[in-house]
Coordinates of C-alpha atoms in Angstrom, one line a residue:
X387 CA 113.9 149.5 76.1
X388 CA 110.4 148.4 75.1
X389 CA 107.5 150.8 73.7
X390 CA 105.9 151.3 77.2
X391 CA 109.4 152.4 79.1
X392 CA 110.4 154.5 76.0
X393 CA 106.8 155.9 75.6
X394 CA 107.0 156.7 79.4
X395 CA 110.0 158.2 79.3
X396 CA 109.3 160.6 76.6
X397 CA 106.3 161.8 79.1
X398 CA 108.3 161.8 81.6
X399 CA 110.4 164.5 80.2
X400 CA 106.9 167.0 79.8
X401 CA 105.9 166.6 83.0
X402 CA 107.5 167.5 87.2
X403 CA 105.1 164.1 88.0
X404 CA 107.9 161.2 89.2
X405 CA 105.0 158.8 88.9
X406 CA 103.3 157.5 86.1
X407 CA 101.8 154.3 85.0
X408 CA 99.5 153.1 82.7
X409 CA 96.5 154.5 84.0
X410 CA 98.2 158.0 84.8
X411 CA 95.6 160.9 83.1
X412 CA 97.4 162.7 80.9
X413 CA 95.8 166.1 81.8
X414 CA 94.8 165.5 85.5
X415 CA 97.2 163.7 87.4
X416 CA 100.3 164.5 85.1
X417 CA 99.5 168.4 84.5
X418 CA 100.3 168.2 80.7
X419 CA 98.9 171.2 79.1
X420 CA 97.8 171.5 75.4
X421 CA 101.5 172.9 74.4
X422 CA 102.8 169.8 75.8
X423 CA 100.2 167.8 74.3
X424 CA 102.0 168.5 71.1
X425 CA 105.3 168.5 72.2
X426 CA 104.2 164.9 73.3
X427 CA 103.2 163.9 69.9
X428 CA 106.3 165.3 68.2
X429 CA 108.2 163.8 70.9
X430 CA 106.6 160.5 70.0
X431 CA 107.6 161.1 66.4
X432 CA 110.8 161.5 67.0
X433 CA 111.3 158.9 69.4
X434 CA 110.1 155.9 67.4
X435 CA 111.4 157.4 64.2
X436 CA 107.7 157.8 62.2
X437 CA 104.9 160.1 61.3
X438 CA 101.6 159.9 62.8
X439 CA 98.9 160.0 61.0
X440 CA 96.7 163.0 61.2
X441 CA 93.6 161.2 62.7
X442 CA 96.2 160.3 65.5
X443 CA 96.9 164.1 66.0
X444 CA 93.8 164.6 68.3
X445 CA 94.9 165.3 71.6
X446 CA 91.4 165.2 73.3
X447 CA 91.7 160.8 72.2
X448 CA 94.6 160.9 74.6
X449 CA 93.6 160.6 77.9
X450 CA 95.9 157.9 79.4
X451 CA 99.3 157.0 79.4
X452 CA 97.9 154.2 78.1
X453 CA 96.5 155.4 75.2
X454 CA 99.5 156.8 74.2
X455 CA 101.7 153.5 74.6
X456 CA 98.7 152.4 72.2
X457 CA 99.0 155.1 69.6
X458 CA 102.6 153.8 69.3
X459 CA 101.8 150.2 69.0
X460 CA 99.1 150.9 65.9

């Protein structure tokens, strides 16, 4: 599994959405609240087995699924 399908999978399990791509909104089209906004960055942790740093931690720089399959890839 590559860093896209894993980093869509761990959204997929925060949100009802069947759905997503790369250009899925976070917030908007996926309904993910701030709780889940942080379950999503522990999540991502977890996943890829590191620690983000804590100028990663900003939720309002995620918008897109995208931008979340690049957090992993920094």
């Amino acid at each position: 599994m590559n860093i896209k399908e894993k980093t869509i999978k761990v959204i997929s399990e925060l949100t009802p959405q069947n759905e997503i791509n790369n250009d899925s909104r976070l917030v908007e089209d996926l309904g993910i609240d701030s709780l889940n906004m942080v379950l999503l960055l522990i999540n991502i942790e977890t996943a890829f087995s590191f620690s983000l740093k804590e100028e990663d931690m900003n939720p309002y720089k995620l918008v897109t699924v995208n931008d979340v399959i690049l957090l992993v890839k920094r």
